[in-house]
mmCIF file of C-alpha atoms in Angstrom:
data_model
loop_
_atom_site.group_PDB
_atom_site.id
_atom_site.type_symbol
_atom_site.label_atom_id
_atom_site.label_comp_id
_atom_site.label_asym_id
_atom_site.label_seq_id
_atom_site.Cartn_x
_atom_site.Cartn_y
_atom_site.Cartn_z
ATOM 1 C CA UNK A 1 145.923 182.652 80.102
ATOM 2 C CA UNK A 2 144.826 181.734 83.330
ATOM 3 C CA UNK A 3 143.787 178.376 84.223
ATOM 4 C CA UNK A 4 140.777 177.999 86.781
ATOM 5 C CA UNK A 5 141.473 175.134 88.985
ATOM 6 C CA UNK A 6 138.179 173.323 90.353
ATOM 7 C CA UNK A 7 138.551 171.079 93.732
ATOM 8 C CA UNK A 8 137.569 167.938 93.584
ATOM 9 C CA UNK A 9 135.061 167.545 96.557
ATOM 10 C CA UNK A 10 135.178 163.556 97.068
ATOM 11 C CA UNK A 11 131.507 161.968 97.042
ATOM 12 C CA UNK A 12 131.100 159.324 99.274
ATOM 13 C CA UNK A 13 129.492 156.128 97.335
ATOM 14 C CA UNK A 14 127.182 154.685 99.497
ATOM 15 C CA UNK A 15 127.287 150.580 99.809
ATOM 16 C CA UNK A 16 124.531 149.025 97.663
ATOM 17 C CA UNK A 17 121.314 148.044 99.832
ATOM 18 C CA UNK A 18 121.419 144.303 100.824
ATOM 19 C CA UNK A 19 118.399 142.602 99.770
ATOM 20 C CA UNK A 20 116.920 140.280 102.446
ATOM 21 C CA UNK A 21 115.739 137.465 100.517
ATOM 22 C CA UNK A 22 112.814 135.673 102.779
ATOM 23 C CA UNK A 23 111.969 132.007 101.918
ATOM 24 C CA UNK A 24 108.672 131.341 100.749
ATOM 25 C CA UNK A 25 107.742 129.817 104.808
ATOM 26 C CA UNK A 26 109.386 132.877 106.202
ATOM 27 C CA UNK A 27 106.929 134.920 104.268
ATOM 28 C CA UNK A 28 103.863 133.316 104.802
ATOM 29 C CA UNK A 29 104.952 133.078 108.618
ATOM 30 C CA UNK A 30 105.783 136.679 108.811
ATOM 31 C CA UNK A 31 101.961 137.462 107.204
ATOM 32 C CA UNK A 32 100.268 135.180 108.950
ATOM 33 C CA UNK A 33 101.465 136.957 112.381
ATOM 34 C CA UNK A 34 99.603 139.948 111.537
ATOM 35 C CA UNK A 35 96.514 138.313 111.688
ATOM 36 C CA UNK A 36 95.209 138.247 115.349
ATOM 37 C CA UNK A 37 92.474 135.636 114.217
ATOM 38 C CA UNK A 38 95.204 133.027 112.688
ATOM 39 C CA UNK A 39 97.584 133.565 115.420
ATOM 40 C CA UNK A 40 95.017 132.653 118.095
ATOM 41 C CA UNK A 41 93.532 129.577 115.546
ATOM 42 C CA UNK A 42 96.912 128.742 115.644
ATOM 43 C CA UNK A 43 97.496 128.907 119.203
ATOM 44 C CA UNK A 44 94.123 127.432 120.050
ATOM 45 C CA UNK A 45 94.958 124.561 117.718
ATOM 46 C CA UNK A 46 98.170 123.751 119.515
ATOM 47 C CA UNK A 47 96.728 123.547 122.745
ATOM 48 C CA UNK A 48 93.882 121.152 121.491
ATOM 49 C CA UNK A 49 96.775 118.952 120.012
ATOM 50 C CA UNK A 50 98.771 118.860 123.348
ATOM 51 C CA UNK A 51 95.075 118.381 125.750
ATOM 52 C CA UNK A 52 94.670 115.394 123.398
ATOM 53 C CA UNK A 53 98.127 113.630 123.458
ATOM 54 C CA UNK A 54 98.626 114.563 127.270
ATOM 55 C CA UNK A 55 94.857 113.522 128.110
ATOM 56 C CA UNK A 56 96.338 111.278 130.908
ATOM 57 C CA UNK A 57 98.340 113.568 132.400
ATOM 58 C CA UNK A 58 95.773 116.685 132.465
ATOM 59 C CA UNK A 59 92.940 114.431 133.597
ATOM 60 C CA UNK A 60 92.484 114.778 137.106
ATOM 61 C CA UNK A 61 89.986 111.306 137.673
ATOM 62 C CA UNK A 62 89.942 108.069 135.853
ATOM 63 C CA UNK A 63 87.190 108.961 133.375
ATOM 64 C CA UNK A 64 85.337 105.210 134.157
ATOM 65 C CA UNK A 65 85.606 105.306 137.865
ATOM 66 C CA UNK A 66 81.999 105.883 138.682
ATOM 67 C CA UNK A 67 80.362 107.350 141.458
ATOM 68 C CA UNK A 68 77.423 110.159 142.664
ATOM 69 C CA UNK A 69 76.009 110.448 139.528
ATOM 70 C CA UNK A 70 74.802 114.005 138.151
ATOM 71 C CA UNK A 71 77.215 115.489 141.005
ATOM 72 C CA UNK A 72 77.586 119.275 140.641
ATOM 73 C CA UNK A 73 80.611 120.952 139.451
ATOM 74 C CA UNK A 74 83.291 121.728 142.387
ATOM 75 C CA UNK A 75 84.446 125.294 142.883
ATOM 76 C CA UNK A 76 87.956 125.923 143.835
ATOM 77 C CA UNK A 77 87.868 128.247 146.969
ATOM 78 C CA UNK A 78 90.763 130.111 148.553
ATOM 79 C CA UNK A 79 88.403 130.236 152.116
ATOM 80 C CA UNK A 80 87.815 128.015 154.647
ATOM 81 C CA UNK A 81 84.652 127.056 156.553
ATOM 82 C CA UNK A 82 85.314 130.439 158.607
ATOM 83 C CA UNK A 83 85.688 132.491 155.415
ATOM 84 C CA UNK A 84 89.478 132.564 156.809
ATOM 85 C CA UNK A 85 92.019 133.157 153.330
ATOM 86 C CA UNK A 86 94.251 129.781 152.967
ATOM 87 C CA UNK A 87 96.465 128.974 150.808
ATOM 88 C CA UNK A 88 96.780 126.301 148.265
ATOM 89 C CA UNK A 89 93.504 127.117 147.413
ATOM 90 C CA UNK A 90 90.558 123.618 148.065
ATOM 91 C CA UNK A 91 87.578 122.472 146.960
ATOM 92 C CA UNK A 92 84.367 120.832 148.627
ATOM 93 C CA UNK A 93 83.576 117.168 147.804
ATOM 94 C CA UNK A 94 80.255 116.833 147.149
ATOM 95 C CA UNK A 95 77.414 114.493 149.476
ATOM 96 C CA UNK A 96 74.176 113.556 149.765
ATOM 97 C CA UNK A 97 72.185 115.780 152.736
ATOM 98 C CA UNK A 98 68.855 114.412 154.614
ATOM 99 C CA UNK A 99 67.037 116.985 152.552
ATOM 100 C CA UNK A 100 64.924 115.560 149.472
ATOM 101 C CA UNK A 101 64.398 117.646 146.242
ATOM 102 C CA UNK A 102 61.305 118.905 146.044
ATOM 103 C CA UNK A 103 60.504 118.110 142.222
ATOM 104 C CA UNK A 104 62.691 114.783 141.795
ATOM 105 C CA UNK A 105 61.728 113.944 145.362
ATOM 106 C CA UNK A 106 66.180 112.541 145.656
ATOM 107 C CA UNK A 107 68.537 113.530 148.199
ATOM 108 C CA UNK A 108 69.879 116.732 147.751
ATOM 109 C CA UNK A 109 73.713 117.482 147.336
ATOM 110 C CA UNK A 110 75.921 119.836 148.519
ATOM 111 C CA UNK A 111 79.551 120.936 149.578
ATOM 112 C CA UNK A 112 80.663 119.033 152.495
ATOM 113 C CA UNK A 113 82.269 121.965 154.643
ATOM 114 C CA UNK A 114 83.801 119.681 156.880
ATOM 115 C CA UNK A 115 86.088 117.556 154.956
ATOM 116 C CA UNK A 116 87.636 119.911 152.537
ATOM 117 C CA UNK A 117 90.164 118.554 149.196
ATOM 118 C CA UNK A 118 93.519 120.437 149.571
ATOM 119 C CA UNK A 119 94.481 121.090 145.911
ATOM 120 C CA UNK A 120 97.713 120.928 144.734
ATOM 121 C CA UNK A 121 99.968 120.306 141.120
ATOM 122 C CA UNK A 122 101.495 116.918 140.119
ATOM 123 C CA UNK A 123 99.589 114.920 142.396
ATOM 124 C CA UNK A 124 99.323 111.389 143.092
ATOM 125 C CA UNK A 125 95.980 110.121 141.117
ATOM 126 C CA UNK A 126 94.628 107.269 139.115
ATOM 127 C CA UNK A 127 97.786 104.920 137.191
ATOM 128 C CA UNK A 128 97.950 105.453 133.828
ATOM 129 C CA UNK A 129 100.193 104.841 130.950
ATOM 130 C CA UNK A 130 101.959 107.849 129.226
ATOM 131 C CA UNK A 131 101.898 107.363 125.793
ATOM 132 C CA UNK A 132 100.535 104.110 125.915
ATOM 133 C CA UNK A 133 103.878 102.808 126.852
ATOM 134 C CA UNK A 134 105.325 104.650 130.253
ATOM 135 C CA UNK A 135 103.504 103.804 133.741
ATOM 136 C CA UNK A 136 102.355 106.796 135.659
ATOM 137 C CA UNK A 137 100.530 108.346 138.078
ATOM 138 C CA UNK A 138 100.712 112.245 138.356
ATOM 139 C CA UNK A 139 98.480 114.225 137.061
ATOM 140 C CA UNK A 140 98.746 118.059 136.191
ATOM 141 C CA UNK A 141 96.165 118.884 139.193
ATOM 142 C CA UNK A 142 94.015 117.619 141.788
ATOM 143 C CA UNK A 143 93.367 116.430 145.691
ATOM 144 C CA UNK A 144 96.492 116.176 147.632
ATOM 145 C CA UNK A 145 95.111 112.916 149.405
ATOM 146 C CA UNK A 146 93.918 111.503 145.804
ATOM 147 C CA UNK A 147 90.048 111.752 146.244
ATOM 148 C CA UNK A 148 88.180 112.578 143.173
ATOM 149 C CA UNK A 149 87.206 116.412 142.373
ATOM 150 C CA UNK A 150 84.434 117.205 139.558
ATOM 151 C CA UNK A 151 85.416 120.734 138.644
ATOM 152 C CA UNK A 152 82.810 120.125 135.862
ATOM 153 C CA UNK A 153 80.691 117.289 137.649
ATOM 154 C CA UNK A 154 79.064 114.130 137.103
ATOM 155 C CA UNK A 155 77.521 112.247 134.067
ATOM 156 C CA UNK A 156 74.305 110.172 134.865
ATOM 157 C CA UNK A 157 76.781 106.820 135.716
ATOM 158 C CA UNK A 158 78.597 109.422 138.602
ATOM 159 C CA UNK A 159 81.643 109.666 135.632
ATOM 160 C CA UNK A 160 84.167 112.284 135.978
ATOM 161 C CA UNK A 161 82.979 115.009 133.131
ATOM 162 C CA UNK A 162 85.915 117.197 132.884
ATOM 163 C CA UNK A 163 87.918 114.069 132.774
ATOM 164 C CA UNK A 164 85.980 112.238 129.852
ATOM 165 C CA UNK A 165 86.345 115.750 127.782
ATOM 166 C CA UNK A 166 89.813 115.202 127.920
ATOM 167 C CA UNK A 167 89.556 111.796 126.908
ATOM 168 C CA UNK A 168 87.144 112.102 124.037
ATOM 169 C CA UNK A 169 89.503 114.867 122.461
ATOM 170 C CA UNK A 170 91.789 111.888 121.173
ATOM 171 C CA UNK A 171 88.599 110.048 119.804
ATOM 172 C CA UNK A 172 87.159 113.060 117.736
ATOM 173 C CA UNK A 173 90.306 114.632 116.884
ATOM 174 C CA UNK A 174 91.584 111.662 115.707
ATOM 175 C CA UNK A 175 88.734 110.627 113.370
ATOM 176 C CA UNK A 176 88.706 114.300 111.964
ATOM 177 C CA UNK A 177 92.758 114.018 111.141
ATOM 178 C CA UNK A 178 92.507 110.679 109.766
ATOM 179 C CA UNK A 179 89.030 111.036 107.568
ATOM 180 C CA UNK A 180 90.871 114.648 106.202
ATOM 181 C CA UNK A 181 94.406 112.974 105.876
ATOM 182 C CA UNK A 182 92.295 110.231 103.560
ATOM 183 C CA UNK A 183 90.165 113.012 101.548
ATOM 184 C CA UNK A 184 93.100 114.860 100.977
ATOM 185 C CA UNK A 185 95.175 112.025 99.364
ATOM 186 C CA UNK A 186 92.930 110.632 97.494
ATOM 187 C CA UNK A 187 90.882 114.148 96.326
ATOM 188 C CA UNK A 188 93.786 115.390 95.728
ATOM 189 C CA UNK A 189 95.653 112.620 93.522
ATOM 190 C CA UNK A 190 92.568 112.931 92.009
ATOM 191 C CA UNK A 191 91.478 115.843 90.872
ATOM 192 C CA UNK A 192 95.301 116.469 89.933
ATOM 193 C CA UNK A 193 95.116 113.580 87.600
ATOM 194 C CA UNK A 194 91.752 114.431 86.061
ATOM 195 C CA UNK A 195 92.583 118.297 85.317
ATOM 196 C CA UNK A 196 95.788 117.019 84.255
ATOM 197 C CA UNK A 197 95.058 114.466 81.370
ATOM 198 C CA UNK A 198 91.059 116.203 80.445
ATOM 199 C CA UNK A 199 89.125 114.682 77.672
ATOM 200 C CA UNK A 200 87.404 111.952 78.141
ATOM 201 C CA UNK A 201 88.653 110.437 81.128
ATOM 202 C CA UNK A 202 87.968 113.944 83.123
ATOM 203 C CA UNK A 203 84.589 113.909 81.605
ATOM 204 C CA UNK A 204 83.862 110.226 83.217
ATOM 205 C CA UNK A 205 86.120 111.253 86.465
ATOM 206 C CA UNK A 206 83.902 113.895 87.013
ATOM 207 C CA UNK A 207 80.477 112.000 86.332
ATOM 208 C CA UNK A 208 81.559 110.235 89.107
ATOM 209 C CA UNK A 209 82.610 113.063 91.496
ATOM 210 C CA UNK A 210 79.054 114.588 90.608
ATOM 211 C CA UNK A 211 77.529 111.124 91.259
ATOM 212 C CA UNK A 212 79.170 110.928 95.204
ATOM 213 C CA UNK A 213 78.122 114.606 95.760
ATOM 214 C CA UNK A 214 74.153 113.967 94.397
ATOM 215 C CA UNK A 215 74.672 111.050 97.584
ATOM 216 C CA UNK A 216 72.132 112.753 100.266
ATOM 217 C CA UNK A 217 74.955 112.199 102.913
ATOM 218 C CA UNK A 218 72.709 112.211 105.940
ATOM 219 C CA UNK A 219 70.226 109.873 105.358
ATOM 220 C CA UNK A 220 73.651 107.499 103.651
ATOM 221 C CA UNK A 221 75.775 107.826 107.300
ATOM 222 C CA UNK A 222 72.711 106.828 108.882
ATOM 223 C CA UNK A 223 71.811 103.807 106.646
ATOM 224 C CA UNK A 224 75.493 102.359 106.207
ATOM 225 C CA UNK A 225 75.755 102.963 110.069
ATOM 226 C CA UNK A 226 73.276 100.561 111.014
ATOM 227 C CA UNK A 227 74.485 97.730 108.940
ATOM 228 C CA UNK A 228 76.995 96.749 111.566
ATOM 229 C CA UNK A 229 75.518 94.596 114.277
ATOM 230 C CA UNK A 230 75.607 96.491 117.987
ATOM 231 C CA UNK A 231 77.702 93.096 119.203
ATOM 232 C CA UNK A 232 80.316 94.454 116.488
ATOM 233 C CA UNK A 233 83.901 95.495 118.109
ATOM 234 C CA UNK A 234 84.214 98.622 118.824
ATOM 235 C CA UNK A 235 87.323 98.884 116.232
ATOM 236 C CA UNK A 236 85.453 97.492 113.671
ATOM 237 C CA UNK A 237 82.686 100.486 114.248
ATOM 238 C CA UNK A 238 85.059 102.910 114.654
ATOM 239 C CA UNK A 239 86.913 101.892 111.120
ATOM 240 C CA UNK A 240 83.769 101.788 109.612
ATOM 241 C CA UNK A 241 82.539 105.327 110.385
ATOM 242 C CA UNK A 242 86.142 106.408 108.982
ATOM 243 C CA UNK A 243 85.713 104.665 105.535
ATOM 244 C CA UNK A 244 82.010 105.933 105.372
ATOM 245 C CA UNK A 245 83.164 109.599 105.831
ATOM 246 C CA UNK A 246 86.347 109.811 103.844
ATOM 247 C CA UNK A 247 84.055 107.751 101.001
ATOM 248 C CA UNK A 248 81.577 110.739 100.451
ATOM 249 C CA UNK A 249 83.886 113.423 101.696
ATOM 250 C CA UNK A 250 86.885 113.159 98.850
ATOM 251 C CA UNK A 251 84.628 114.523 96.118
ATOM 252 C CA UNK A 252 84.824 117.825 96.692
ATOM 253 C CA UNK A 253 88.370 118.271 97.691
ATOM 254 C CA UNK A 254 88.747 116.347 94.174
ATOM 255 C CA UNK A 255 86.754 119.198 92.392
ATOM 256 C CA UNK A 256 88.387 121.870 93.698
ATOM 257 C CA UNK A 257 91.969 120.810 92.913
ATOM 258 C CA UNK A 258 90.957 119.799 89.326
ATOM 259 C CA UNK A 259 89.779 123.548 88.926
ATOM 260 C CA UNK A 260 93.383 124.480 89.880
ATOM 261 C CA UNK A 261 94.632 121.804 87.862
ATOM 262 C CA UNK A 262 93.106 123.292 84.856
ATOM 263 C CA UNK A 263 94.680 126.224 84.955
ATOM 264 C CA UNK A 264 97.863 125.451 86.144
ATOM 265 C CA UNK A 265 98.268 122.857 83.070
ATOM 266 C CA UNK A 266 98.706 125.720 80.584
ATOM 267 C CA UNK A 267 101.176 127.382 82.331
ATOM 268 C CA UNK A 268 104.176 127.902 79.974
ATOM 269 C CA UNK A 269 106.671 125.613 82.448
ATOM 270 C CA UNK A 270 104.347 123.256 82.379
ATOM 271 C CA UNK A 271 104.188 123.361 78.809
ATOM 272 C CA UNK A 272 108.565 123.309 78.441
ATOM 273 C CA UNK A 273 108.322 120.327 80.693
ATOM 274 C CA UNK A 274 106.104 118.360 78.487
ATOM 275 C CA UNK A 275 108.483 119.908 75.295
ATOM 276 C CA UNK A 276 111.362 118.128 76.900
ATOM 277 C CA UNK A 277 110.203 115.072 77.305
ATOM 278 C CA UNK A 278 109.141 115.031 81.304
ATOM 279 C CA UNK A 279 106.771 112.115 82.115
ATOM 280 C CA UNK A 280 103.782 112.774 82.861
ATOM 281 C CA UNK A 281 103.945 111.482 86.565
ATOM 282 C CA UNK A 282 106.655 114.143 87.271
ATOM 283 C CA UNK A 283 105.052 116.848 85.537
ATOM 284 C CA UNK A 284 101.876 115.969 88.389
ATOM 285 C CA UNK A 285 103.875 115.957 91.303
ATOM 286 C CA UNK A 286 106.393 117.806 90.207
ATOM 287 C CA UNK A 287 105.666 120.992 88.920
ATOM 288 C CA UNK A 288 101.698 120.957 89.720
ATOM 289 C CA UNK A 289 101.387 119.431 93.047
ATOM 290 C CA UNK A 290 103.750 122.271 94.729
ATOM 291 C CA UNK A 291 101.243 124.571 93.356
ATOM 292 C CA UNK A 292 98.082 123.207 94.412
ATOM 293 C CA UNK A 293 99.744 122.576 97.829
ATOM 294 C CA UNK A 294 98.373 126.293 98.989
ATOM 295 C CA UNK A 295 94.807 125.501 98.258
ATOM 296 C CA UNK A 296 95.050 121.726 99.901
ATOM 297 C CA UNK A 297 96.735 123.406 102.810
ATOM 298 C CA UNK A 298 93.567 125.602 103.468
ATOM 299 C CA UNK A 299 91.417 122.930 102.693
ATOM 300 C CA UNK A 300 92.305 121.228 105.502
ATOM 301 C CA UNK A 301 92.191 123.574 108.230
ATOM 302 C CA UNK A 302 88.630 124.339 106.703
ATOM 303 C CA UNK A 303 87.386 120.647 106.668
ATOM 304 C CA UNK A 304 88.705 119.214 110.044
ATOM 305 C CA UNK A 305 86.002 121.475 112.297
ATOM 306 C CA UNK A 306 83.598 120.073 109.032
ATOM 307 C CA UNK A 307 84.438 116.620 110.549
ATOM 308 C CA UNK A 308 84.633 117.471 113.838
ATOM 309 C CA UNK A 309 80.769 118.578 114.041
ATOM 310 C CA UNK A 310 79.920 115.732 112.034
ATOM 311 C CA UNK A 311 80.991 113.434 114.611
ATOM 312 C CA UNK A 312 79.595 115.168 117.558
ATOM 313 C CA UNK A 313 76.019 114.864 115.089
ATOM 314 C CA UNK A 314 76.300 111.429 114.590
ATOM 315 C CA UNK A 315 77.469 110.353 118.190
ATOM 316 C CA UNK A 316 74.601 112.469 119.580
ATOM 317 C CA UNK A 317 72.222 110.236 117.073
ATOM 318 C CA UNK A 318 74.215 107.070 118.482
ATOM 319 C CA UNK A 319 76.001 106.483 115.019
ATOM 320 C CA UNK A 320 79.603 106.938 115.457
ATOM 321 C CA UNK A 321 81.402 106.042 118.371
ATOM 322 C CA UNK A 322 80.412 103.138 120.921
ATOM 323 C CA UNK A 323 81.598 102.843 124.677
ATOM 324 C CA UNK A 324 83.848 102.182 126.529
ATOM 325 C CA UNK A 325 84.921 104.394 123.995
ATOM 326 C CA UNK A 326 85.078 108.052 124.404
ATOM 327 C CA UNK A 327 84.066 111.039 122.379
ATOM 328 C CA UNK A 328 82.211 114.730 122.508
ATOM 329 C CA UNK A 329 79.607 113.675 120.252
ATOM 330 C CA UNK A 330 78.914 109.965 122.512
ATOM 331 C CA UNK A 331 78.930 112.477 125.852
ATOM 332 C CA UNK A 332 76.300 114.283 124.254
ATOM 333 C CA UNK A 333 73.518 111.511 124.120
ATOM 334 C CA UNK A 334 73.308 112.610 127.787
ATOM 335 C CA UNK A 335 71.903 115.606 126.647
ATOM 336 C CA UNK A 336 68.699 113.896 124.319
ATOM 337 C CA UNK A 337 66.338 114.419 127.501
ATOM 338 C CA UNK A 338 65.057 118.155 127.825
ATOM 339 C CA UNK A 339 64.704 117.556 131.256
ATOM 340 C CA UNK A 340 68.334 116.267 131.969
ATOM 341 C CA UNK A 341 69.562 119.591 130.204
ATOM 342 C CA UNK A 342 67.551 121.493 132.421
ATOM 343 C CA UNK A 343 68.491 120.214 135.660
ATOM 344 C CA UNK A 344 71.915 119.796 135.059
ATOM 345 C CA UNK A 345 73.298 122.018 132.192
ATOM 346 C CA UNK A 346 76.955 121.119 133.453
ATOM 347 C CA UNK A 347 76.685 118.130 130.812
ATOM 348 C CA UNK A 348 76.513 120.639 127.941
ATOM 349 C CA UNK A 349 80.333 121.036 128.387
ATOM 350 C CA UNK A 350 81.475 119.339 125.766
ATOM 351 C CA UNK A 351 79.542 121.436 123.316
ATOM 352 C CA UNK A 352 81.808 124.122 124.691
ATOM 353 C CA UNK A 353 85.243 122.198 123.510
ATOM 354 C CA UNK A 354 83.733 121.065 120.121
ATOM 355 C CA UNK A 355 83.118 125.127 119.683
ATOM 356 C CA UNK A 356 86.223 126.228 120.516
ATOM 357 C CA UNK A 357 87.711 123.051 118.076
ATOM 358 C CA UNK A 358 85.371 124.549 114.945
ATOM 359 C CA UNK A 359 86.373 128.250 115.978
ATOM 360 C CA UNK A 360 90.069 127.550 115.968
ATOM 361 C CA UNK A 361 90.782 125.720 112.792
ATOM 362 C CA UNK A 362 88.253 127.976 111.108
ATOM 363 C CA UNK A 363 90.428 131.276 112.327
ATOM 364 C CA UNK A 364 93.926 129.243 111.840
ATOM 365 C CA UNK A 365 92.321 128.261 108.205
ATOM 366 C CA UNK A 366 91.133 131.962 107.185
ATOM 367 C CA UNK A 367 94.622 132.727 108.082
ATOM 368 C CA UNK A 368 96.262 130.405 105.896
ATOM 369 C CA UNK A 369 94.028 131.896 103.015
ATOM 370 C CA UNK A 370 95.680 135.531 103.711
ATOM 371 C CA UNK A 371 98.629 134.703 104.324
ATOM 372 C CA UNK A 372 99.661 131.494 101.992
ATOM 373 C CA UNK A 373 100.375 133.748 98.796
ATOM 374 C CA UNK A 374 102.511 136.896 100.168
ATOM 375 C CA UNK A 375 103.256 137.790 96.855
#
């Protein structure tokens, strides 16, 4: 009997596939990049960050040296009197002619041709303190010989614009972080705590939280505002106008996390940590807070342009900020008087920053929202 004999053809065993196991940042990073919108936010956000730390640096005039007042915005030209090309590029300083204006019946002012501002990077400029603590005196750009140039004009006192934006960033950004940093903590602790025990003491927590939002809060900054006495420091304002808006702001960051609170509290970990013995504060911060983090995290980005617009409201109605001070919302009492608008729009620029602040932390924050559960 004949035996068939079969080759053996050898298989080749492929490796197993390595799994590329992404950390929970990673992920949200890596989704958060194909938004266009939250990229930009984010970008957009960064740069407002570093314009307000490096305000001294990027400011090309002391923002309180005075001078022509309601002086029109410089150009930067790259010709000469001749229309010759030159290189670095100049601007015009800005003088009163013979001729009178026709309506206002004031000199009129134009480019002085004849004395021309050489522009240049890193120049010599105003002294200043870096960081409150280093003594400088460059500045990003400006005049080679250290003259002023208004690349965005003049207020009604003859005060560098451009150079008071840049200054006011730190006051407005600053209130918005520190009001949000204060309705975070405490709406969050909160509503965390209320969600988390229920019963009666979330029934009375919330009759509370409905009582702040019933508050018309209008009408409430206004009133509270003008308690303190106009001789009052300007600190002491300032501090106020903080308290005031993280007072009727927590509330709703305190409702929202208690709805996530809810649910996450009968979540069957939750439930084995309570079996077990866990106390109660580390089943809060623990095991619930790390959850809630997403929402708090979106929160944020949503509420500081919130803030933002509320002190450009209020500083417009002469409620938030006092000089020497500076903020956007202050620069924009300039802007009460139809007539001022009209004749010189150039002191509408700082509606132009606090639009650009609300449009990036609103794209950086609807972002977030795709992009904080990958999952």
């Amino acid at each position: 009997m004949s035996i068939e004999a079969h080759s053996t053809v050898p298989v080749a065993i492929e490796p197993e596939e390595k799994h590329h196991h992404e950390s929970y940042t990673a992920l949200v990073w890596r989704r958060l990049k194909r938004s266009w919108t939250g990229l930009l936010g984010l970008i957009l956000v960064s740069l407002l960050i570093l314009m307000a730390v490096f305000a001294d640096f990027l400011s090309p005039v002391d923002p309180k040296a005075t001078g022509v007042a309601f002086a029109q915005p410089q150009t930067i030209s790259f010709r000469d009197k001749e229309g010759n090309f030159v290189f670095p590029p100049r601007s015009y300083p800005l003088r009163e002619g013979e001729e009178l204006d026709p309506i206002t019946f004031q000199p009129m002012i134009g480019p002085d041709y004849d004395n021309p501002q050489v522009l240049g990077f890193l120049v010599k400029g105003a002294p200043y303190r870096l960081f409150g603590l280093i003594p400088a005196e460059r500045h990003l750009f400006g005049a080679v010989d250290g003259t002023p140039v208004h690349l965005l004009g003049t207020d009604k006192f003859g005060r560098d614009v451009l150079s008071r934006i840049l200054y006011g960033s730190r006051i407005s950004l600053m209130i918005a972080l520190v009001v949000v940093s204060i309705v975070t903590v405490v709406g969050t602790t909160v509503g965390m705590v209320s969600g988390y025990f229920g019963g009666r003491f979330d029934a009375w927590v919330q009759r509370f939280v409905e009582l702040v939002l019933a508050f018309p809060q209008l009408p409430l900054y206004l009133a509270l505002a003008s308690l303190i006495p106009v001789t009052a420091p300007t600190n002491v304002f300032l501090a106020f106008v903080i308290i005031v808006m993280s007072a009727l702001g927590w509330a709703q960051m305190s409702r929202e996390v208690r709805g996530k609170t809810l649910a996450l509290a009968r979540i069957d970990y939750v439930r084995a940590a309570i079996a077990i013995g866990a106390t109660d504060r580390r089943i809060i911060f623990q095991h619930i807070f790390p959850n809630v983090m997403s929402h708090v995290i979106v929160a944020v980005t949503l509420a500081i342009p919130q803030v933002v617009l509320l002190e450009s409201f209020l500083g417009f109605l002469g409620f938030a900020v006092k000089p020497p001070l500076i903020s956007w919302g202050l620069m924009l009492q300039d802007t009460a008087n139809y007539s001022a608008i009209g004749s010189y729009p150039w002191i509408l620029s700082p509606v132009a920053f606090v639009l650009v602040t609300v449009f990036a932390f609103n794209a950086l924050g609807d972002g977030l929202r795709d992009a904080i559960d990958p999952y």
